[in-house]
Tab-separated table of C-alpha atoms and ligand atoms in Angstrom:
chain	number	residue	atom	x	y	z
I	1	MET	CA	125.825	98.659	86.122
I	2	PRO	CA	124.025	95.808	87.162
I	3	ARG	CA	120.169	95.164	85.091
I	4	PRO	CA	117.873	97.742	85.965
I	5	ILE	CA	115.084	95.773	87.964
I	6	ARG	CA	115.329	95.349	91.355
I	7	ALA	CA	111.905	94.930	93.892
I	8	SER	CA	111.554	97.473	97.064
I	9	ILE	CA	110.544	96.242	100.413
I	10	ASN	CA	108.711	98.430	102.428
I	11	LEU	CA	108.885	97.533	105.934
I	12	GLU	CA	106.788	100.026	107.594
I	13	ALA	CA	104.280	99.355	104.685
I	14	LEU	CA	104.683	95.774	106.525
I	15	ARG	CA	103.770	96.956	109.847
I	16	HIS	CA	101.232	99.280	108.949
I	17	ASN	CA	99.430	96.413	107.435
I	18	TYR	CA	99.377	94.537	110.280
I	19	ARG	CA	98.711	96.770	112.607
I	20	ILE	CA	95.414	97.083	110.089
I	21	ALA	CA	94.541	93.319	110.630
I	22	LYS	CA	95.016	93.707	114.286
I	23	ALA	CA	92.619	96.367	114.515
I	24	ARG	CA	90.292	93.960	113.139
I	25	SER	CA	91.526	91.211	115.603
I	26	GLY	CA	89.990	92.891	118.814
I	27	SER	CA	91.619	90.726	121.527
I	28	ALA	CA	92.737	87.340	119.584
I	29	MET	CA	95.543	86.698	118.387
I	30	ALA	CA	97.121	87.901	115.117
I	31	LEU	CA	99.740	85.319	113.526
I	32	ALA	CA	101.520	86.726	110.848
I	33	VAL	CA	101.444	84.543	108.317
I	34	VAL	CA	104.709	83.866	106.629
I	35	LYS	CA	104.939	80.607	104.656
I	36	ALA	CA	106.531	80.627	101.373
I	37	ASN	CA	109.304	83.406	102.323
I	38	ALA	CA	106.562	85.809	103.253
I	39	TYR	CA	104.935	85.952	100.318
I	40	GLY	CA	108.222	86.316	98.468
I	41	HIS	CA	109.191	89.372	100.132
I	42	GLY	CA	111.653	87.165	102.353
I	43	LEU	CA	110.751	85.309	105.190
I	44	GLU	CA	114.060	86.849	107.561
I	45	ARG	CA	113.428	90.308	106.048
I	46	ALA	CA	109.681	89.766	107.358
I	47	VAL	CA	109.977	88.632	110.816
I	48	ARG	CA	112.431	91.271	111.205
I	49	ALA	CA	110.161	94.210	110.675
I	50	LEU	CA	107.419	92.334	112.452
I	51	GLY	CA	108.827	90.417	115.078
I	52	ASP	CA	108.732	93.205	117.844
I	53	ILE	CA	104.911	93.355	116.955
I	54	ALA	CA	103.211	90.296	115.679
I	55	ASP	CA	101.493	88.216	118.392
I	56	GLY	CA	102.505	84.871	116.812
I	57	PHE	CA	103.905	83.862	113.308
I	58	ALA	CA	102.498	80.817	111.018
I	59	LEU	CA	104.429	78.895	108.234
I	60	LEU	CA	105.236	75.279	107.214
I	61	ASP	CA	108.667	74.430	106.977
I	62	LEU	CA	110.351	72.992	110.506
I	63	ALA	CA	113.778	74.479	108.916
I	64	GLU	CA	112.155	78.085	108.176
I	65	ALA	CA	110.307	77.857	112.165
I	66	ARG	CA	113.920	77.329	113.293
I	67	LEU	CA	115.089	80.012	111.984
I	68	LEU	CA	112.411	82.278	113.661
I	69	ARG	CA	113.457	80.828	116.783
I	70	ASP	CA	117.185	81.652	116.077
I	71	ALA	CA	116.767	84.940	115.372
I	72	GLY	CA	114.815	85.105	118.353
I	73	VAL	CA	111.542	84.861	118.165
I	74	THR	CA	109.632	83.800	121.365
I	75	GLN	CA	106.276	84.136	120.111
I	76	PRO	CA	104.484	81.160	119.265
I	77	ILE	CA	104.764	79.713	115.734
I	78	VAL	CA	102.722	77.712	113.798
I	79	LEU	CA	103.202	74.993	111.597
I	80	LEU	CA	100.179	75.204	109.070
I	81	GLU	CA	100.884	71.335	107.996
I	82	GLY	CA	101.721	70.459	110.504
I	83	PHE	CA	104.962	67.903	111.405
I	84	PHE	CA	105.603	65.055	108.803
I	85	GLU	CA	107.423	62.499	109.836
I	86	PRO	CA	108.119	61.434	113.610
I	87	GLU	CA	111.312	62.440	113.675
I	88	ASP	CA	109.990	65.979	113.689
I	89	LEU	CA	108.005	66.026	116.541
I	90	ARG	CA	111.239	66.460	118.854
I	91	GLN	CA	111.868	69.814	117.065
I	92	VAL	CA	108.651	70.466	117.410
I	93	ALA	CA	108.366	70.104	120.960
I	94	GLU	CA	112.054	71.189	121.325
I	95	LEU	CA	111.519	74.767	119.460
I	96	GLN	CA	108.123	75.040	121.090
I	97	LEU	CA	106.089	75.016	117.828
I	98	ARG	CA	102.705	74.241	117.505
I	99	PRO	CA	101.596	72.387	114.604
I	100	THR	CA	98.632	71.448	113.060
I	101	VAL	CA	97.099	68.020	113.654
I	102	HIS	CA	95.017	67.466	110.391
I	103	GLY	CA	94.726	63.647	110.026
I	104	GLU	CA	95.100	60.032	111.663
I	105	ALA	CA	98.753	59.596	110.365
I	106	GLN	CA	99.657	62.580	112.240
I	107	LEU	CA	97.437	61.582	115.509
I	108	VAL	CA	99.179	58.510	115.384
I	109	MET	CA	102.461	59.773	115.195
I	110	LEU	CA	101.736	62.166	118.499
I	111	GLU	CA	100.499	59.440	120.501
I	112	ARG	CA	103.421	57.327	119.421
I	113	ALA	CA	106.094	60.124	120.360
I	114	SER	CA	107.684	60.431	123.522
I	115	LEU	CA	108.338	64.392	123.929
I	116	PRO	CA	110.745	66.168	125.972
I	117	LYS	CA	108.010	68.957	126.965
I	118	PRO	CA	104.891	69.184	126.399
I	119	ILE	CA	103.576	70.995	123.085
I	120	ASP	CA	99.922	73.162	122.107
I	121	VAL	CA	98.633	71.930	118.361
I	122	MET	CA	95.304	72.918	116.548
I	123	LEU	CA	93.089	70.503	115.534
I	124	LYS	CA	91.855	70.795	112.559
I	125	ILE	CA	88.443	70.331	110.726
I	126	ASN	CA	87.386	69.825	107.635
I	127	THR	CA	84.309	71.996	107.273
I	128	GLY	CA	84.050	71.717	103.441
I	129	MET	CA	87.190	72.648	101.557
I	130	ASN	CA	88.372	69.103	101.426
I	131	ARG	CA	92.382	69.902	101.844
I	132	LEU	CA	93.402	69.272	105.335
I	133	GLY	CA	91.462	68.544	108.278
I	134	PHE	CA	89.279	65.590	110.806
I	135	THR	CA	85.774	65.210	109.000
I	136	ALA	CA	82.637	66.246	110.867
I	137	ALA	CA	82.312	62.125	111.840
I	138	ALA	CA	86.267	62.005	112.595
I	139	PHE	CA	86.608	64.981	115.081
I	140	PRO	CA	85.041	63.994	117.818
I	141	GLY	CA	87.263	60.899	118.299
I	142	ALA	CA	90.307	62.497	117.233
I	143	LEU	CA	89.977	65.140	119.787
I	144	ALA	CA	89.668	62.623	122.522
I	145	ARG	CA	92.427	61.025	121.573
I	146	LEU	CA	94.122	64.252	121.967
I	147	ARG	CA	92.590	65.516	125.258
I	148	ALA	CA	94.010	62.285	126.331
I	149	LEU	CA	97.610	63.203	125.501
I	150	PRO	CA	99.587	63.930	128.421
I	151	ALA	CA	102.213	65.244	125.953
I	152	VAL	CA	99.391	67.717	124.367
I	153	ARG	CA	99.249	71.113	126.655
I	154	SER	CA	96.690	72.774	124.752
I	155	ILE	CA	94.264	72.399	122.113
I	156	THR	CA	93.059	74.759	119.699
I	157	LEU	CA	90.230	74.188	116.909
I	158	MET	CA	90.953	75.255	113.447
I	159	THR	CA	89.170	75.295	110.441
I	160	HIS	CA	90.297	77.229	106.963
I	161	PHE	CA	87.476	78.913	104.757
I	162	ALA	CA	87.355	78.123	100.680
I	163	GLN	CA	85.178	81.066	99.587
I	164	SER	CA	85.943	83.608	102.613
I	165	ASP	CA	86.902	86.209	99.423
I	166	ASP	CA	83.850	85.442	97.426
I	167	GLU	CA	79.998	85.964	97.296
I	168	VAL	CA	78.941	82.510	98.724
I	169	GLY	CA	81.052	83.550	102.070
I	170	ILE	CA	81.591	81.646	104.753
I	171	SER	CA	78.115	80.771	106.710
I	172	GLY	CA	77.989	77.036	105.771
I	173	GLN	CA	81.112	76.062	106.477
I	174	LEU	CA	80.944	78.093	110.291
I	175	ALA	CA	77.628	76.401	111.116
I	176	VAL	CA	78.991	73.175	110.949
I	177	PHE	CA	82.348	74.502	112.697
I	178	LYS	CA	79.987	75.561	115.295
I	179	THR	CA	78.156	72.711	115.584
I	180	LEU	CA	81.517	70.880	116.228
I	181	ALA	CA	83.518	73.176	118.605
I	182	HIS	CA	80.400	73.701	120.589
I	183	GLY	CA	80.577	73.053	124.230
I	184	SER	CA	84.199	72.073	123.638
I	185	GLY	CA	85.420	75.326	125.981
I	186	LEU	CA	88.472	75.392	123.292
I	187	PRO	CA	89.824	78.186	121.605
I	188	VAL	CA	89.377	78.237	118.095
I	189	SER	CA	90.893	79.917	114.990
I	190	LEU	CA	89.162	80.364	111.364
I	191	ALA	CA	89.936	83.700	109.876
I	192	ASN	CA	92.417	83.866	106.984
I	193	SER	CA	92.511	87.725	105.571
I	194	ALA	CA	89.411	87.839	103.553
I	195	ALA	CA	87.583	86.101	106.810
I	196	LEU	CA	89.034	88.665	109.344
I	197	LEU	CA	87.664	91.170	106.958
I	198	ARG	CA	84.291	90.810	105.785
I	199	PHE	CA	82.937	88.373	108.440
I	200	PRO	CA	83.619	89.896	111.990
I	201	GLU	CA	81.409	86.727	113.489
I	202	ALA	CA	84.845	84.803	112.269
I	203	VAL	CA	86.977	86.355	114.752
I	204	GLY	CA	87.506	84.020	117.383
I	205	GLN	CA	90.930	83.553	119.478
I	206	VAL	CA	93.388	83.027	116.781
I	207	VAL	CA	93.552	84.737	113.364
I	208	ARG	CA	95.694	84.006	110.381
I	209	PRO	CA	96.027	87.060	108.101
I	210	GLY	CA	98.413	86.329	105.432
I	211	ILE	CA	97.782	88.417	101.881
I	212	MET	CA	96.679	91.742	103.833
I	213	LEU	CA	100.057	91.718	105.503
I	214	TYR	CA	101.418	92.378	102.347
I	215	GLY	CA	99.199	95.348	101.132
I	216	SER	CA	96.777	93.257	98.361
I	217	SER	CA	93.207	93.166	98.867
I	218	PRO	CA	92.249	89.209	99.437
I	219	MET	CA	89.493	89.587	97.207
I	220	PRO	CA	90.126	92.212	94.749
I	221	ALA	CA	86.904	92.023	92.852
I	222	LEU	CA	84.501	93.789	95.925
I	223	GLN	CA	86.435	95.925	97.664
I	224	ARG	CA	90.173	97.344	96.716
I	225	ALA	CA	93.321	96.985	99.040
I	226	GLU	CA	93.591	100.964	99.148
I	227	ALA	CA	90.057	100.801	100.333
I	228	LEU	CA	90.598	98.963	103.206
I	229	GLY	CA	93.718	101.058	104.415
I	230	LEU	CA	96.656	98.689	103.062
I	231	ARG	CA	99.854	100.051	101.470
I	232	PRO	CA	101.845	98.075	99.132
I	233	VAL	CA	104.936	96.288	100.489
I	234	MET	CA	106.336	94.838	97.160
I	235	THR	CA	107.072	97.491	94.272
I	236	LEU	CA	108.863	96.402	91.483
I	237	THR	CA	110.869	98.570	89.104
I	238	SER	CA	113.077	98.361	86.241
I	239	GLU	CA	113.719	100.664	83.138
I	240	ILE	CA	112.869	101.068	79.383
I	241	ILE	CA	116.067	99.719	77.532
I	242	GLY	CA	115.314	99.939	74.128
I	243	VAL	CA	112.863	102.096	71.866
I	244	GLN	CA	111.374	100.847	68.917
I	245	GLU	CA	109.057	102.991	66.270
I	246	LEU	CA	106.682	101.018	64.465
I	247	VAL	CA	104.736	101.377	61.486
I	248	ALA	CA	100.798	99.673	61.148
I	249	GLY	CA	101.267	96.009	60.727
I	250	GLN	CA	104.423	95.607	61.799
I	251	ARG	CA	103.913	92.724	65.203
I	252	VAL	CA	105.593	92.791	68.841
I	253	GLY	CA	107.560	90.104	70.335
I	254	TYR	CA	107.736	86.258	70.262
I	255	GLY	CA	104.106	84.691	68.094
I	256	GLY	CA	103.563	88.640	67.191
I	257	THR	CA	101.009	88.148	68.827
I	258	PHE	CA	100.028	92.113	69.000
I	259	THR	CA	100.212	93.987	65.213
I	260	ALA	CA	100.295	97.972	65.070
I	261	SER	CA	97.176	99.340	63.717
I	262	GLY	CA	98.562	102.447	63.201
I	263	ALA	CA	102.340	104.301	63.894
I	264	MET	CA	103.456	103.379	67.584
I	265	ARG	CA	106.192	104.073	69.526
I	266	ILE	CA	107.041	100.916	71.936
I	267	GLY	CA	109.830	100.383	74.847
I	268	VAL	CA	111.468	97.512	75.819
I	269	VAL	CA	111.438	96.539	79.881
I	270	ALA	CA	113.679	95.031	81.592
I	271	CYS	CA	111.761	92.596	83.117
I	272	GLY	CA	110.480	88.528	82.005
I	273	TYR	CA	108.989	85.806	82.899
I	274	ALA	CA	112.388	84.984	84.404
I	275	ASP	CA	112.066	87.796	87.058
I	276	GLY	CA	108.774	86.635	87.942
I	277	TYR	CA	106.485	88.648	85.422
I	278	PRO	CA	103.562	86.148	84.285
I	279	ARG	CA	104.106	85.555	81.184
I	280	HIS	CA	100.414	84.281	80.674
I	281	ALA	CA	100.130	88.649	81.277
I	282	PRO	CA	98.092	89.661	78.042
I	283	THR	CA	98.666	92.800	76.252
I	284	ASP	CA	97.136	95.134	78.051
I	285	THR	CA	98.441	94.711	81.247
I	286	PRO	CA	98.616	97.994	83.178
I	287	ILE	CA	102.481	99.274	83.115
I	288	LEU	CA	103.959	102.541	84.640
I	289	VAL	CA	106.433	104.124	82.550
I	290	GLY	CA	107.973	107.508	84.597
I	291	GLY	CA	105.388	107.010	86.765
I	292	ARG	CA	102.600	107.501	84.512
I	293	ARG	CA	99.826	104.350	83.416
I	294	THR	CA	99.906	102.389	80.132
I	295	ARG	CA	100.326	99.329	78.588
I	296	THR	CA	101.939	96.201	77.728
I	297	LEU	CA	102.257	94.669	74.034
I	298	GLY	CA	102.836	91.450	72.904
I	299	ARG	CA	103.955	88.184	74.631
I	300	VAL	CA	106.215	88.378	77.793
I	301	SER	CA	109.582	87.120	76.693
I	302	MET	CA	112.132	85.443	79.521
I	303	ASP	CA	113.750	88.557	80.115
I	304	MET	CA	111.868	91.620	78.339
I	305	LEU	CA	108.597	93.064	78.143
I	306	ALA	CA	106.890	95.736	75.916
I	307	CYS	CA	105.215	98.481	76.735
I	308	ASP	CA	103.405	101.007	74.816
I	309	LEU	CA	105.042	104.440	74.722
I	310	THR	CA	102.801	106.406	71.952
I	311	HIS	CA	101.031	108.931	74.238
I	312	LEU	CA	104.708	109.346	76.543
I	313	PRO	CA	106.838	111.099	73.475
I	314	ASP	CA	108.959	112.158	76.507
I	315	GLU	CA	110.016	108.629	77.824
I	316	GLY	CA	112.572	106.530	76.753
I	317	VAL	CA	116.166	104.247	77.366
I	318	GLY	CA	116.500	104.617	80.864
I	319	SER	CA	113.047	105.779	81.907
I	320	PRO	CA	111.679	104.105	85.247
I	321	VAL	CA	108.741	101.604	84.785
I	322	THR	CA	107.074	99.971	87.703
I	323	LEU	CA	105.485	96.866	87.168
I	324	TRP	CA	103.511	96.370	90.566
I	325	GLY	CA	103.697	98.500	93.707
I	326	GLU	CA	103.406	101.526	94.585
I	327	ARG	CA	100.850	103.766	92.131
I	328	LEU	CA	100.191	100.478	90.518
I	329	SER	CA	97.981	98.134	92.669
I	330	ALA	CA	99.530	94.478	92.316
I	331	ASP	CA	95.946	93.043	92.277
I	332	ASP	CA	95.361	95.380	89.017
I	333	VAL	CA	98.217	93.839	87.560
I	334	ALA	CA	97.166	90.319	88.374
I	335	THR	CA	93.781	90.716	87.700
I	336	ALA	CA	94.768	91.645	83.940
I	337	ALA	CA	96.876	88.874	84.054
I	338	GLY	CA	94.342	86.655	85.056
I	339	THR	CA	95.841	85.319	88.212
I	340	ILE	CA	96.026	86.688	92.084
I	341	SER	CA	98.938	89.020	93.690
I	342	TYR	CA	99.307	86.387	95.852
I	343	GLU	CA	101.222	83.967	92.860
I	344	LEU	CA	102.895	87.670	91.500
I	345	PHE	CA	104.762	88.183	94.989
I	346	CYS	CA	105.327	84.451	95.363
I	347	ALA	CA	106.520	84.396	91.718
I	348	LEU	CA	109.682	86.945	92.253
I	349	ALA	CA	112.540	85.320	91.084
I	350	PRO	CA	116.315	84.950	93.516
I	351	ARG	CA	117.998	87.082	90.367
I	352	VAL	CA	116.079	90.109	90.844
I	353	PRO	CA	118.319	91.951	93.851
I	354	VAL	CA	115.927	93.423	96.854
I	355	THR	CA	115.949	96.406	98.422
I	356	GLU	CA	114.580	97.793	102.221
I	357	LYS	CA	113.056	100.603	102.745
I	358	ASP	CA	111.434	101.782	105.958
I	359	GLY	CA	108.704	104.674	105.606
R	401	PLP	C1	97.728	81.262	103.644
R	401	PLP	C2	96.965	80.537	104.759
R	401	PLP	C3	96.492	81.164	105.763
R	401	PLP	C4	96.879	82.996	104.819
R	401	PLP	O1	95.952	83.523	104.157
R	401	PLP	P1	95.611	84.898	103.479
R	401	PLP	O2	94.219	84.952	102.391
R	401	PLP	O3	96.887	85.241	102.717
R	401	PLP	O4	94.947	85.517	104.408
R	401	PLP	C5	95.788	81.434	106.406
R	401	PLP	N1	95.494	79.612	107.156
R	401	PLP	C6	95.984	78.792	106.430
R	401	PLP	C7	95.281	77.562	106.582
R	401	PLP	C8	96.787	78.845	105.058
R	401	PLP	O5	97.190	78.470	104.643
């Protein structure tokens, strides 16, 4: 028998979550963000599930975009980091991808290229996040130069928010964007999941939901995924493979970071950081055994972690364990571990077998 760990990907939940994003988008085009191997869910799988309903896709890599075209995707495909060298541009045109143009170097590459076909581009403005994009000062010049290029068929203005998921919100960045975009007559793309869910004023013509498609809340401290109508897509399960009975004073795991204060029964789960479970998840991180909520104990090892079975006397070797997903929010696990569900999903290790379910 193979090691009992599994990740199950629910394709119908993915479609359901896309429809929720779409319902918030009005008439805007909703690009399913499938970068990072569809946030760890499998690019090919996600595109197979969403191919018939998604308005378009957004990702980072030219090779991934080619894979989508080869799989028959005819919708727009946005390259969120654009292109990286002049040779990329020929493929961008041939595959009819929509690159982001976010800096002077890309603009120069475009000006020097002779493209086999015209392309649509996303002109990215840095409105305050200070990651990618033209500054307010550089933007008018960049727009004028793009407009002068016959190879550029259409331009969508784009920005990305740094704090759409917290109290600060988007008003400052949105004001900068609006001032710059005003009068251009161009379509705009602003919203990631959090902005789409919280700020209807940021919908524009193209939205870019990512994490919500995978069933997590983009702002778990403010709103839970269930309250948003989202369904978990990835469920990580395993089994108890060992049980230990402890007396007061005995320790658990590497570093002995957990000490039993009384008699305890602990379960050892076949799941560790080499499977993608966060090593920094502390004692008390939630976990389900036999469908009942309990807590992890001590340090996460490479291949195993320990959990508390003291109050679950019927559970033992062979009991099913849920690490996150259905009935145990990945957001709750991530919060306990001091991270975000995005990181949990993306870290799912290649050694974990993936199964699909549809419904
Ligand atoms: C990753 C990404 C998104 C999606 O963000 P979520 O928070 O996952 O919805 C949207 N836009 C850009 C530019 C991104 O890099």
